[in-house]
Structures are given as structure tokens and as C-alpha cells.
Amino acid sequence: MASVSLRGIEKLFGSTRVLNGVSLDIADGEFVSLVGPSGCGKTTLLRILAGLEAQDAGDVFIGGRPVDDLPPKGRDIAMVFQSYALYPYMTVAENMALPLVMRRTSFAQRLPVIGRMMPGTGRTIRGISDEVSAVAESLAIDHLLARKPGQLSGGQRQRVALGRAMVRRPAVFLMDEPLSNLDAKLRVQARTEIAQLHRRLGATFVYVTHDQAEALTMSDRVAVMMDGELLQVAPPQDVYADPQHVKVAEFIGTPQINLVPGRVRADGGVEVLGMALGIGVSLPEGSTVSVGFRAEAVGMTAEGGGHCSALVQHIEHLGSEMLFHLGANGLERTVIARIHPARSPGARPGDSIGIELHGQRAFVFGKDGRRIPALPSATTHAPRLFEPGAMLRTASA
Amino acid sequence: MRTARTSLRSRIYSVLRHAILLTGGVVMLFPFIVMVSTSLKPPSEIFSPTFTLLPQEWYAIENFREAFTRVPLARFILNGLLVGATIFLFQALFALPCAYALAKLRFAGRQMTFVLVILALLIPPQVPAIPLYIGMWQLGILDTYAAIILPSTISVFGIFLMRQFFLQIPDDLIHAARIDGLSEFAIVWRIMLPTAIPALTAFAILSFVWNWNDFFWPLIVIQSEHLATPPLGIVFFDNAEAGTNYGPLMAGAVAITAPLVIAFLVAQRRFLEGFAMTGLR
């Protein structure tokens, strides 16, 4: 078992800076996800950690030991690839055994025919095959050992790739989008399995994904990466409920966060569309800020109420919740409100309603995108509560 | 009405197309047909003014017996197999690591090295013949198997072909192998070689056919009859007696062509697959 530390990692491809001084400390046995849009450098970072690429600056430590000069095989890591990278002409058993064969047998013992006659080869090979069977059994792929990867389904290949990583009992597991080639249903199932595997093995996991759902559901901490920089490293609930950067707020959470332009008043209060939100920041008067509201921080009232009036453009019924897409007067982007079906105002597309923005649950971001701490301010906007039946009246009128 | 006319038209084109292809096929095959036909005929019929496909008097046994007894034809065929197989083994031994390095490793001068490989493809084998001959004379290995084999041990075409194939093998496979603890040479022999079998088969056939049919180089370095490769051996028919006896000569030609034709027919599917995968077809 081992901790992992990355210190000031930089990487250039030609003149393009892919990684811009990335530092990250991962505790022993922790599950950390690197999440970000494609091209943000997360896979490059993982490859540098694995020793498959060399960094241009910075250091990598595994288990407190610098590993910069060690090849991948000397780093006590295993990796699961997006494409699984199974050796196509070897059986599942041979695929899984290879890492052990390469470590436990000598060059002479691996030679065809002659190797078999060397003393101890038989015993070593039998030991390896026992371990392979045990791991295969734990992953429920023991009935596939004699098959070739070409004869397996996507989900089975993914398990074999996991198995090949597990047989060696590495201190650190590196996973490069291992679930992105699976269909949606299988992916949800595999998510749980990997999380359980992590608990069972107790090893350190570094998991790269562009899928925020994977990152949020499995990890102890999520590292959000954009343009070669780590913007926030925090537990899943914190990156959602307490984003430190506007890009983090935009990337994490479905539906995407509603961002509306705001202005700072003389008393420090933040206003949106000329209405105070009831929160204040320490910025000079007239500063422009960006205010983010999660879909659940947006409410709906009868027409004429709330912060502004809006038109219902589209409604998504998701069973446990409803998403209202609202075109608000004075706002460029559609605002999305998440409403529990039991509390649905009964509005239909085309209806006019009022939007109510909950200032206490808003995030304020400065011009550089960084979060600005906000406190409750004196000038509070008293929201008008939704009156049952009001919507029906306006609709029928 | 309209569909009937277009279908008639397409049928005419189809017949025309096949007629052209058929003519081409016959022109290509004709020498071989004459060769096989001549090998079956007695001397009197070979020079008869009217050409017949099949002989009036079957003379095949006599011709083939003559071919195998007057010169050591079996020995020539064995020489051809030995030389062809050895050359291919060496070519694969050098081409696979070179191709791997050119396709998958990043090092200074890689592009330049590849340009040199391409340039070497452009040099005809006759150009370095004289320096090679002098070099071998100085080493004292003229008129040995080594003299035939040595100049062909490195095939730039093989390097090029295998590189094209290796380019398509995903990098992740190599990354996985490195993490699994394989050295770069182990990656070549344990990962790349088995994956490249189709392309290697295609190259094996090309290489073997080339060296089996090569007349120029063995003619230069081989004097002893017992070291002759099949095409060189055929020449000994000519030297053996005053006149050329075409019946046994053609029988000999059939005997040395047949193994290749049979080998191609057996491996034809894999051969074409190999080329399809290297993108050279």
C-alpha cells in the first residue's frame, strides 16, 4: 500500500502546455478521481504517474519514494486502460498471468521448450495459475479463462482487464476511463463493483474519467481538472455544494448550474436583474459578478412574483423530479428549475410564471472565475410564497 | 420498359468487362500453359508446326525422369528452400525490432531513419552487386550458401511493411506490456510478433518467392552445381550437352514453379489479409 504525491508536474507537447504545475497528494488507500473535459490533461497526468510518459518538470512520489527515474514496472502500479489493452492472441488466463510470469520467472525459464526443463519452472507456473484462478473466481470470470479476448463481451473484457491488474496486488491502481466503453446499464453496475473492489483491496486508486457521475459516486475525493490545472480537490459532496471555481460549478452537477450576471451594490449586497439577493460580498460598488444557482435553488411562483417573470419553454419529467426550462426576461440563458413532482405548479410549456432565486444557496464568482465568499446581507428580498391555485388561474385566464 | 433496357445495358457491360479480364488472364497464363504442355510432349511434337495443348504421345514420365536425373534437380529445390527460409528468418529477426522502433518509439532522428529506409527501397539490388562481390571475395566466402544469404539478410521492404502494420497497433497495448514488466525486446517478440502474424505471412511469401526466383545474385556468386538455387540449376540443362532439350527443361521449370504456386493457393487468403491490414493493397 502506498500514498501518491505529485509535485509541480509540468508537461509540454511541442509548444502546447498540457500540464501547468499540478500538485496533488493522495493518501494511502484513498480513491481519487481525476475528472475534467477531454483534453484537460488528466490522462497525461495518469501516464506520468505510471511512468509511461516523462514529465518536463516536477516530481512523482509513490509510497514516499521518488519514482521519477523508475520504469513503469518498478513503480508497483497496475493500470486499466480505456481500450482494456488485452493481448488479442493470448487466452484470458495467459493475459492475467503475464505480469506474474514476467516478474517471477527468469529469462531462461521463459524460453519455449528449454524453460520448461529448468528446475522450479513447473512449480512457479502452477503457483501463478492458482493465483490467476483465485482472482478470476473473485471477479466471476473463471469460466472464461480458456477464451481469447475476441470472444468476450465488453463487460467481460473490462473484468479481465481488472483481473490482470489485480493479480499482481499492486500498491496503486491507475484507471483510465475503464467504463467508457460499456453501455449505460453495465456502467452503473461496474461503478458499484469497482467501489466495492477498492474497499476490499484497500489499495490506492487513481481514477481518470470525464463522467462526473462516476467521479462523484465512487471517490473519496474528486480532483477537477481544466486546461492542465487542478481547480478543486475535495470530497464529492463539496465539489457539488461548495465549488471554488465557476468552471467547477459548471462542470459538476446535472443539469448544469444556472449562471446569471450580478452587480454589487453600495452596501456590498449582490443584485440580479436589479433585485437584491440577500447576500453580500466585500467588493467595490458596481463590480460585476457571476451568480450561480443550482437547479434546486430556483423556485417558481405565480406570474408577477419572484425576481423576474419567465416563460416555461420545456418540461423534462424524470420520475423523481421535474426539470423546468424557463426563459427569463432579461437573461440570455435559459434557467433550469428542479421541482419535486408533488410540488409541481402544474405549469405547461408556454405558461408565464415568476422565477424565484434563493440567494442563500447561491454561489458568487468573481471576474477571474474564483468563488467569492458571500454572507447574508441586511437588504433581503422577501420572496412571495407560491400560492396554490394561482397558476391554474393564470393558465385558464 | 426502362428497367429492362438498363438491365440489358448493364449485362452488356458485364460481358465486356469479363471479356477484357479474360483476355488479360489468358495472355498472362499462356507461357505457363505452353510450359506445362511442352513438359508433357516428346521432342518430335515440341517443334511440330501445329500447336496442340495436349500431346498426341504422352512423354511426361520420360521428360521428368530426364530432368531429375541429368541434373540434381531435387538438390536445387532443397537449396532453394534452405536459402529462402534462412533469408526470411534473418529478415524477420532484423525487420521486427526495426519496424517497432520506427513505428512506436520516440527518439531523435526517427523521421530521418525512416526516410533512409524509404530511400533504400529505391536502390535496385544490381547497384551494390560489384562492391558486395569484392567484399565476399576478400572474406573468402564466394561460392558458399553464405554468399547467397548474407546480402539479403536485411530487407528494407520488410522493415517498411512491418512498420506500416505496427502503426495500427494501439499504443495502449504497448503501455500495458510495459506496466506488466516486459522489456522493449520482450514487447517485440511476445506482443508485436504474434499480433503481426498476418502481415508477416504476407512478407514471408513475398520474400521467399523473390529469393526462390532470384537468378542474378546466385549466378554471380555460385559456381558449384551442388550449391545452385532452382533458377540457376535450370541453366545447367543448357550447358550439359550441345543442344537444348526443351522437354526436360520445361519439366524442370514445372518442378520448380509448382511448389510456389501450390503454396500461394494454400495461403492465398492469409496473404491478401496481410496486405489489407498493412494498407498496401
XYZ file of C-alpha atoms in Angstrom:
678
model
C 0.000 0.000 0.000
C 1.263 3.430 -0.767
C 0.493 7.111 -0.852
C 0.999 9.083 -4.052
C 2.348 12.606 -4.366
C 2.624 14.761 -7.426
C 4.668 17.969 -7.025
C 4.542 20.716 -9.616
C 4.145 18.436 -12.617
C 4.541 20.204 -15.954
C 4.279 18.715 -19.412
C 4.627 20.270 -22.826
C 3.757 18.676 -26.131
C 5.716 20.785 -28.554
C 4.840 24.312 -27.530
C 1.450 23.408 -26.028
C 1.422 23.330 -22.255
C -0.672 20.320 -21.270
C 0.041 20.288 -17.547
C 0.698 23.506 -15.708
C 2.293 22.769 -12.348
C -0.069 20.138 -10.999
C 0.370 19.142 -7.353
C -1.744 16.506 -5.665
C -1.351 14.388 -2.529
C -3.234 11.128 -2.375
C -3.339 9.246 0.907
C -2.649 5.536 1.235
C -5.799 3.594 0.354
C -7.665 6.627 -0.943
C -9.851 6.636 -4.065
C -9.233 9.833 -6.014
C -10.882 10.647 -9.338
C -9.341 12.987 -11.853
C -12.288 14.459 -13.680
C -12.430 17.011 -16.456
C -13.429 17.519 -20.062
C -11.457 15.721 -22.753
C -8.139 17.345 -23.476
C -7.685 18.745 -19.973
C -4.560 16.678 -19.367
C -5.942 14.098 -16.950
C -4.807 11.069 -18.969
C -1.374 12.626 -19.472
C -1.110 13.108 -15.704
C -2.025 9.455 -15.141
C 0.577 8.335 -17.687
C 3.235 10.416 -15.980
C 2.248 8.792 -12.686
C 2.548 5.381 -14.348
C 5.919 6.200 -15.877
C 4.678 5.843 -19.444
C 5.452 9.493 -20.147
C 8.209 11.666 -18.722
C 7.263 14.996 -17.146
C 9.132 18.146 -18.136
C 9.227 19.435 -14.564
C 8.097 18.284 -11.132
C 8.388 15.072 -9.125
C 6.336 11.950 -8.571
C 6.448 10.078 -5.265
C 4.870 6.699 -4.632
C 4.950 5.481 -1.041
C 7.095 8.468 -0.129
C 9.828 7.373 -2.555
C 10.719 9.397 -5.652
C 9.992 7.255 -8.706
C 10.931 9.688 -11.470
C 13.784 7.507 -12.684
C 11.911 4.223 -12.372
C 10.301 2.493 -15.372
C 6.615 1.542 -15.069
C 7.392 -1.988 -13.885
C 9.437 -0.659 -10.955
C 6.669 1.571 -9.605
C 4.409 -1.083 -8.054
C 1.392 0.109 -10.018
C -1.157 -1.522 -12.297
C -3.239 0.187 -14.915
C -6.596 -0.497 -16.514
C -6.943 1.091 -19.935
C -9.964 2.526 -21.684
C -9.498 0.051 -24.536
C -8.626 -2.663 -21.936
C -5.460 -3.386 -23.985
C -5.777 -7.147 -23.652
C -3.270 -9.159 -25.685
C -5.508 -10.412 -28.503
C -3.838 -13.750 -29.257
C -3.448 -14.830 -25.611
C -6.184 -16.536 -23.626
C -7.736 -14.789 -20.646
C -5.603 -16.941 -18.331
C -2.418 -16.049 -20.229
C -3.349 -12.368 -20.234
C -3.830 -12.374 -16.491
C -0.735 -14.457 -15.810
C 1.689 -12.380 -17.877
C 2.510 -9.745 -15.214
C 3.340 -12.528 -12.747
C 5.254 -14.587 -15.303
C 7.417 -11.578 -16.189
C 8.227 -10.952 -12.531
C 8.669 -14.418 -11.107
C 10.459 -16.300 -13.859
C 13.919 -15.750 -15.288
C 14.637 -15.061 -18.949
C 15.820 -18.651 -19.419
C 12.676 -20.036 -17.790
C 10.503 -18.107 -20.238
C 12.183 -19.628 -23.301
C 9.947 -22.056 -25.118
C 10.718 -25.758 -24.523
C 14.024 -25.177 -22.658
C 12.316 -23.089 -19.981
C 10.020 -25.966 -19.116
C 13.034 -28.137 -18.305
C 14.617 -25.629 -15.921
C 14.352 -26.553 -12.236
C 11.443 -24.914 -10.441
C 9.655 -23.655 -13.541
C 6.774 -26.054 -13.133
C 6.217 -25.068 -9.523
C 6.321 -21.336 -10.282
C 3.916 -21.714 -13.215
C 1.500 -23.745 -11.089
C 1.641 -21.125 -8.326
C 0.855 -18.396 -10.852
C -2.030 -20.299 -12.346
C -3.513 -20.860 -8.852
C -3.382 -17.138 -8.156
C -4.919 -16.333 -11.551
C -7.781 -18.751 -10.838
C -8.391 -17.209 -7.434
C -8.606 -13.688 -8.850
C -10.752 -14.888 -11.765
C -13.124 -16.517 -9.308
C -13.426 -13.326 -7.250
C -14.407 -11.460 -10.420
C -16.712 -14.267 -11.632
C -14.739 -14.773 -14.839
C -13.256 -18.188 -14.001
C -15.362 -19.836 -16.708
C -13.742 -17.595 -19.347
C -10.102 -18.424 -18.637
C -9.609 -20.512 -21.787
C -11.153 -17.944 -24.145
C -9.474 -15.265 -26.196
C -10.403 -11.580 -25.699
C -12.079 -11.505 -29.125
C -14.668 -13.986 -27.869
C -15.701 -11.870 -24.882
C -18.323 -9.157 -24.457
C -17.347 -5.620 -23.461
C -18.228 -6.158 -19.819
C -16.259 -9.402 -19.667
C -13.192 -7.774 -21.231
C -13.387 -4.998 -18.681
C -13.333 -7.582 -15.869
C -10.390 -9.384 -17.418
C -8.513 -6.085 -17.604
C -9.312 -5.524 -13.925
C -8.195 -9.056 -13.148
C -4.894 -8.579 -14.932
C -4.293 -5.501 -12.793
C -5.297 -7.296 -9.593
C -3.196 -10.480 -9.812
C -0.043 -8.612 -9.010
C -1.508 -6.924 -5.910
C -0.051 -3.511 -6.756
C 0.038 -0.699 -4.216
C -1.638 1.719 -6.621
C -4.317 1.074 -9.238
C -4.478 3.508 -12.123
C -7.640 3.516 -14.194
C -8.019 5.405 -17.432
C -11.753 5.675 -18.177
C -12.261 1.932 -17.752
C -16.043 2.154 -18.037
C -16.476 4.437 -21.021
C -16.794 1.550 -23.495
C -19.644 -0.087 -21.587
C -23.335 0.535 -22.155
C -25.169 2.734 -19.648
C -26.696 -0.050 -17.560
C -23.488 -2.052 -17.274
C -21.599 1.100 -16.381
C -23.743 1.756 -13.317
C -23.236 -1.839 -12.208
C -19.471 -1.739 -12.807
C -19.278 1.515 -10.851
C -20.526 -0.230 -7.725
C -18.221 -3.172 -8.332
C -15.128 -1.007 -8.614
C -16.059 0.894 -5.448
C -16.504 -2.427 -3.623
C -13.239 -3.725 -5.049
C -11.492 -0.649 -3.677
C -12.898 -1.261 -0.205
C -11.931 -4.931 -0.341
C -8.368 -4.428 -1.606
C -7.629 -1.302 0.433
C -5.212 -0.147 -2.290
C -4.811 3.395 -3.541
C -6.953 4.090 -6.610
C -6.423 6.892 -9.094
C -9.320 7.000 -11.488
C -9.493 9.161 -14.603
C -12.881 9.934 -16.096
C -14.752 12.626 -17.966
C -18.015 11.377 -16.461
C -18.855 13.349 -13.323
C -21.342 10.696 -12.190
C -18.514 8.126 -11.992
C -16.287 10.547 -10.136
C -18.969 11.586 -7.656
C -20.278 8.087 -6.910
C -17.016 6.222 -6.360
C -14.394 8.565 -4.990
C -13.239 9.664 -1.585
C -12.066 12.873 -3.233
C -12.631 14.362 -6.663
C -9.923 16.368 -8.400
C -11.485 18.629 -11.017
C -9.063 19.405 -13.802
C -9.344 22.062 -16.513
C -6.762 23.168 -19.058
C -3.899 21.441 -17.296
C -4.653 22.745 -13.827
C -6.367 21.312 -10.773
C -9.174 23.730 -9.877
C -10.509 21.946 -6.821
C -9.732 18.765 -4.924
C -12.476 17.919 -2.458
C -14.917 15.203 -1.374
C -17.767 14.661 -3.887
C -20.399 16.480 -1.821
C -18.116 19.532 -1.531
C -17.360 19.916 -5.235
C -21.103 19.948 -5.781
C -22.242 22.009 -2.802
C -19.189 24.236 -2.419
C -17.491 24.800 -5.796
C -14.434 27.031 -5.576
C -14.367 27.993 -9.257
C -17.044 28.823 -11.782
C -15.708 26.105 -14.126
C -16.045 23.515 -11.374
C -19.593 24.668 -10.725
C -20.372 24.399 -14.430
C -18.732 21.005 -14.907
C -20.140 19.245 -11.856
C -23.872 18.734 -11.497
C -26.693 17.766 -13.851
C -28.453 19.840 -15.076
C -25.737 22.428 -15.469
C -25.719 25.203 -12.895
C -27.643 28.398 -13.798
C -25.260 31.327 -14.090
C -26.708 34.805 -14.108
C -24.872 38.129 -14.226
C -24.954 40.102 -10.963
C -23.853 43.508 -9.701
C -22.534 44.666 -6.349
C -24.454 47.452 -4.612
C -23.057 50.245 -2.466
C -23.688 48.264 0.750
C -21.946 45.157 -0.680
C -25.227 43.378 -1.415
C -25.467 41.390 -4.631
C -28.338 42.099 -7.007
C -29.582 40.207 -10.006
C -31.816 41.981 -12.534
C -31.992 44.885 -10.110
C -33.342 42.789 -7.215
C -31.298 42.140 -4.072
C -30.467 38.507 -3.338
C -29.951 38.948 0.378
C -26.254 38.148 0.275
C -23.274 40.450 0.400
C -19.652 40.355 -0.741
C -16.662 42.573 0.011
C -16.267 44.040 -3.450
C -16.443 47.683 -4.540
C -19.762 49.074 -5.704
C -20.589 48.391 -9.313
C -18.363 45.272 -9.625
C -19.860 42.696 -11.929
C -20.031 39.147 -10.644
C -21.436 35.873 -11.863
C -24.009 34.271 -9.607
C -24.614 30.535 -9.775
C -27.814 28.807 -8.744
C -28.188 25.036 -8.714
C -31.478 23.926 -10.254
C -32.828 23.221 -6.761
C -32.051 26.824 -5.710
C -34.538 28.093 -8.274
C -38.209 28.245 -7.330
C -41.343 29.077 -9.259
C -44.119 31.453 -8.209
C -47.191 32.863 -9.818
C -46.703 35.353 -12.625
C -45.614 38.753 -11.366
C -43.895 37.293 -8.287
C -40.289 36.366 -7.647
C -37.250 38.029 -9.214
C -38.499 38.139 -12.738
C -41.139 36.733 -14.963
C -40.384 33.879 -17.300
C -41.913 31.646 -19.906
C -41.979 27.867 -19.455
C -40.181 26.584 -22.556
C -39.842 22.919 -21.893
C -40.511 20.409 -19.122
C -38.478 17.231 -18.504
C -40.218 14.569 -16.451
C -37.574 12.411 -14.782
C -39.860 10.450 -12.467
C -38.493 11.518 -9.102
C -38.114 15.135 -10.227
C -39.166 17.574 -12.911
C -36.886 19.999 -14.704
C -38.488 23.229 -15.891
C -36.620 25.114 -18.604
C -37.521 28.754 -18.110
C -36.847 31.626 -20.471
C -36.497 34.595 -18.148
C -36.931 38.204 -19.210
C -33.558 39.957 -19.214
C -31.456 36.775 -19.100
C -29.630 35.363 -22.097
C -29.553 31.779 -20.927
C -32.440 29.519 -20.028
C -32.820 28.960 -16.294
C -33.493 25.398 -15.161
C -35.516 24.694 -12.019
C -35.642 21.299 -10.313
C -39.071 20.720 -8.769
C -40.417 17.688 -6.925
C -43.434 16.353 -8.866
C -45.642 16.615 -5.745
C -44.867 20.337 -5.601
C -45.221 20.960 -9.309
C -47.081 24.193 -10.005
C -48.860 22.469 -12.875
C -47.435 24.877 -15.437
C -47.292 23.806 -19.065
C -44.940 24.901 -21.826
C -45.972 28.376 -22.917
C -47.236 29.456 -19.498
C -45.910 32.612 -17.835
C -44.616 32.251 -14.286
C -42.333 34.036 -11.863
C -38.796 32.872 -11.065
C -37.584 32.990 -7.521
C -33.837 32.809 -6.893
C -32.732 31.583 -3.443
C -29.862 33.896 -2.592
C -28.748 31.920 0.478
C -27.933 28.947 -1.756
C -26.238 30.980 -4.492
C -22.512 30.950 -5.304
C -20.853 34.222 -6.255
C -17.895 34.119 -8.648
C -15.567 36.982 -9.478
C -14.315 38.016 -12.883
C -11.378 35.561 -12.701
C -13.843 32.741 -12.070
C -12.845 32.253 -8.435
C -15.509 31.925 -5.769
C -16.133 34.973 -3.607
C -17.293 34.274 -0.069
C -20.805 35.634 0.431
C -22.548 36.482 3.702
C -26.207 37.225 4.410
C -26.786 40.959 3.977
C -29.273 43.396 5.501
C -31.254 44.116 2.377
C -33.194 40.951 1.954
C -35.642 40.338 -0.724
C -38.725 38.763 0.840
C -39.904 36.086 -1.567
C -43.565 35.821 -2.161
C -44.635 32.299 -1.404
C -46.217 30.261 -4.105
C -49.958 30.304 -3.798
C -51.619 27.048 -4.709
C -54.080 27.529 -7.474
C -52.563 30.807 -8.659
C -51.006 29.100 -11.621
C -54.244 27.460 -12.585
C -55.961 30.819 -12.609
C -53.370 32.459 -14.833
C -53.355 29.458 -17.104
C -57.077 29.474 -17.602
C -57.314 33.261 -17.894
C -39.513 -0.980 -70.156
C -36.889 1.333 -68.792
C -35.625 -1.180 -66.253
C -35.425 -3.859 -68.937
C -33.276 -1.600 -71.063
C -30.899 -0.652 -68.217
C -30.550 -4.285 -67.171
C -29.697 -5.233 -70.751
C -27.151 -2.465 -70.830
C -25.549 -3.480 -67.573
C -25.406 -7.051 -68.837
C -23.574 -5.981 -71.986
C -21.064 -4.037 -69.902
C -20.642 -7.002 -67.602
C -19.888 -9.315 -70.560
C -17.449 -6.765 -71.981
C -15.713 -6.393 -68.651
C -15.257 -10.102 -68.266
C -14.069 -10.465 -71.856
C -11.294 -7.923 -71.226
C -10.290 -9.547 -67.958
C -10.353 -12.971 -69.572
C -8.090 -11.827 -72.430
C -5.646 -10.415 -69.880
C -5.761 -13.650 -67.911
C -5.067 -15.775 -70.991
C -2.132 -13.562 -72.041
C -0.644 -13.936 -68.555
C -1.234 -17.644 -68.317
C -0.215 -18.569 -71.873
C 3.540 -19.005 -71.242
C 2.751 -21.236 -68.286
C 0.335 -23.291 -70.347
C 2.987 -23.727 -73.036
C 5.493 -24.678 -70.340
C 3.271 -27.375 -68.875
C 2.216 -28.572 -72.327
C 5.836 -28.771 -73.566
C 6.893 -30.708 -70.485
C 4.415 -33.414 -71.496
C 5.482 -33.734 -75.155
C 8.137 -35.806 -76.956
C 10.851 -33.822 -78.854
C 9.195 -34.528 -82.205
C 5.964 -32.802 -81.176
C 7.608 -29.773 -79.492
C 8.852 -28.429 -82.804
C 5.869 -29.502 -84.881
C 4.360 -26.556 -86.798
C 0.857 -27.124 -85.400
C 0.464 -26.327 -81.690
C -1.658 -28.680 -79.647
C -2.454 -28.214 -75.982
C -2.252 -31.908 -75.154
C 0.393 -34.232 -76.623
C -0.559 -36.981 -79.096
C 2.032 -39.189 -77.452
C 2.412 -38.762 -73.666
C 6.061 -38.220 -72.823
C 5.731 -36.739 -69.308
C 7.423 -39.540 -67.387
C 10.442 -39.532 -69.702
C 10.811 -35.747 -69.531
C 10.536 -35.544 -65.732
C 12.850 -38.534 -65.217
C 15.362 -36.860 -67.505
C 15.002 -33.584 -65.619
C 15.616 -35.140 -62.211
C 18.494 -37.403 -63.340
C 20.526 -35.295 -65.735
C 20.949 -32.514 -63.132
C 20.377 -32.793 -59.352
C 17.012 -31.015 -59.535
C 15.929 -32.227 -56.085
C 19.139 -30.771 -54.692
C 18.376 -27.428 -56.370
C 14.928 -27.393 -54.827
C 16.361 -28.166 -51.376
C 18.951 -25.411 -51.876
C 16.142 -23.029 -52.769
C 14.184 -23.971 -49.637
C 17.234 -23.639 -47.388
C 18.314 -20.290 -48.808
C 14.769 -18.865 -48.881
C 13.941 -19.960 -45.326
C 17.250 -18.751 -43.843
C 16.986 -15.386 -45.556
C 13.424 -14.925 -44.315
C 14.355 -15.807 -40.730
C 17.146 -13.220 -40.734
C 14.928 -10.625 -42.403
C 12.255 -11.108 -39.731
C 14.890 -11.013 -36.984
C 16.027 -7.564 -38.127
C 12.791 -6.152 -39.551
C 10.576 -6.646 -36.470
C 12.681 -4.681 -33.943
C 13.465 -2.003 -36.549
C 9.820 -1.649 -37.515
C 8.803 -1.481 -33.838
C 11.316 1.277 -33.172
C 10.220 3.237 -36.245
C 6.523 2.854 -35.518
C 6.276 3.081 -31.746
C 9.363 4.578 -30.114
C 10.111 8.269 -29.962
C 13.753 9.131 -30.475
C 15.772 11.863 -32.136
C 16.336 11.076 -35.805
C 13.393 8.716 -36.171
C 11.985 10.570 -39.170
C 15.425 10.708 -40.769
C 15.920 6.977 -40.257
C 12.589 6.277 -41.857
C 13.484 8.474 -44.831
C 16.681 6.433 -45.221
C 14.617 3.236 -45.206
C 12.403 4.634 -47.957
C 15.460 5.731 -49.945
C 16.998 2.275 -49.592
C 13.799 0.867 -51.123
C 14.609 2.819 -54.282
C 18.035 1.257 -54.817
C 17.925 -1.717 -57.207
C 19.820 -4.788 -55.984
C 22.152 -4.679 -59.014
C 23.699 -1.379 -57.882
C 25.677 -2.686 -54.890
C 26.437 -6.022 -56.610
C 30.056 -5.351 -57.515
C 31.164 -3.957 -54.122
C 29.400 -6.859 -52.418
C 31.114 -9.339 -54.738
C 34.534 -7.852 -53.975
C 33.783 -7.848 -50.253
C 32.850 -11.503 -50.340
C 35.903 -12.374 -52.357
C 38.035 -10.683 -49.677
C 36.221 -12.638 -46.956
C 36.739 -15.797 -48.973
C 33.126 -16.825 -48.869
C 32.350 -16.801 -52.589
C 30.656 -19.963 -53.810
C 29.056 -20.780 -50.415
C 25.493 -20.600 -49.085
C 26.593 -17.608 -47.010
C 27.377 -15.702 -50.196
C 23.773 -16.058 -51.384
C 22.218 -15.407 -47.958
C 24.295 -12.582 -46.496
C 23.360 -9.672 -48.811
C 19.630 -10.359 -48.330
C 19.554 -10.662 -44.531
C 18.258 -7.120 -44.087
C 15.144 -6.267 -46.049
C 14.211 -2.600 -46.076
C 10.942 -3.590 -47.682
C 10.284 -5.884 -44.717
C 11.026 -3.043 -42.295
C 8.700 -0.737 -44.224
C 5.890 -3.294 -44.453
C 6.040 -4.235 -40.775
C 6.234 -0.581 -39.729
C 3.038 0.160 -41.622
C 1.377 -2.721 -39.813
C 2.701 -1.763 -36.368
C 1.388 1.783 -36.765
C -2.129 0.413 -36.404
C -1.474 -1.465 -33.177
C -2.871 0.701 -30.352
C -0.289 2.326 -28.073
C -2.207 1.157 -25.030
C -1.245 -2.436 -25.801
C 2.412 -1.445 -25.544
C 1.779 0.637 -22.424
C 0.049 -2.341 -20.814
C 3.016 -4.546 -21.692
C 5.463 -2.061 -20.166
C 3.441 -1.955 -16.955
C 3.266 -5.751 -16.949
C 7.056 -5.726 -16.846
C 8.074 -6.535 -20.414
C 11.314 -5.110 -21.763
C 11.291 -3.439 -25.187
C 12.685 -6.596 -26.819
C 10.143 -8.725 -24.974
C 7.432 -6.428 -26.366
C 8.708 -7.059 -29.897
C 8.799 -10.850 -29.596
C 5.937 -11.529 -27.182
C 3.417 -8.821 -28.128
C 4.153 -7.397 -31.583
C 5.241 -10.613 -33.341
C 2.113 -12.679 -32.546
C -0.108 -9.711 -33.405
C 1.716 -9.260 -36.716
C 1.417 -12.851 -37.962
C -0.877 -11.969 -40.920
C 1.473 -9.237 -42.148
C 4.488 -11.402 -41.506
C 2.939 -14.223 -43.539
C 2.423 -11.875 -46.455
C 6.018 -10.708 -46.172
C 7.265 -14.312 -45.864
C 5.624 -15.227 -49.172
C 6.979 -12.167 -50.963
C 10.460 -12.669 -49.575
C 10.512 -16.381 -50.284
C 9.226 -16.013 -53.850
C 11.738 -13.285 -54.571
C 14.676 -15.311 -53.306
C 13.430 -18.551 -54.887
C 13.199 -16.872 -58.273
C 16.317 -14.748 -57.943
C 18.680 -15.601 -60.783
C 21.021 -12.617 -60.830
C 22.798 -12.913 -57.485
C 23.274 -16.714 -57.345
C 24.601 -16.566 -60.917
C 27.282 -14.124 -59.753
C 28.433 -15.845 -56.557
C 27.822 -19.562 -57.216
C 29.950 -21.762 -59.452
C 29.436 -25.191 -57.901
C 26.491 -27.126 -59.268
C 25.581 -28.570 -55.845
C 25.010 -25.070 -54.395
C 22.772 -23.823 -57.217
C 19.301 -22.482 -56.492
C 16.463 -23.646 -58.797
C 16.616 -20.891 -61.465
C 20.396 -21.260 -61.665
C 20.030 -25.022 -61.856
C 17.841 -24.715 -64.949
C 20.824 -23.150 -66.710
C 22.810 -26.335 -66.232
C 20.460 -28.040 -68.671
C 21.709 -25.720 -71.312
C 25.350 -26.384 -70.573
C 25.036 -30.109 -70.229
C 25.029 -31.080 -73.878
C 25.367 -29.454 -77.238
C 21.677 -28.896 -77.982
C 18.992 -27.684 -75.612
C 16.473 -30.359 -74.835
C 13.271 -28.448 -74.245
C 11.138 -31.297 -72.920
C 13.222 -31.983 -69.771
C 13.995 -28.261 -69.445
C 10.281 -27.441 -69.232
C 9.731 -30.388 -66.914
C 12.388 -28.892 -64.633
C 10.733 -25.495 -64.856
C 7.379 -27.027 -63.891
C 9.019 -28.795 -60.950
C 10.473 -25.594 -59.535
C 7.390 -23.443 -60.190
C 4.868 -25.883 -58.758
C 5.843 -25.589 -55.057
C 5.320 -21.817 -55.131
C 2.008 -21.977 -56.960
C 0.737 -24.608 -54.538
C 1.982 -22.617 -51.525
C 0.250 -19.487 -52.797
C -3.036 -21.278 -53.433
C -2.952 -22.694 -49.903
C -2.063 -19.399 -48.193
C -3.821 -17.017 -50.560
C -6.462 -15.860 -48.118
C -3.957 -15.046 -45.368
C -1.674 -13.414 -47.908
C -4.340 -10.976 -49.054
C -5.464 -10.349 -45.456
C -1.924 -9.406 -44.543
C -1.827 -6.794 -47.270
C -5.271 -5.497 -46.482
C -4.094 -4.833 -42.935
C -0.912 -3.046 -43.902
C -2.922 -0.827 -46.217
C -0.753 -1.721 -49.201
C -3.378 -3.364 -51.336
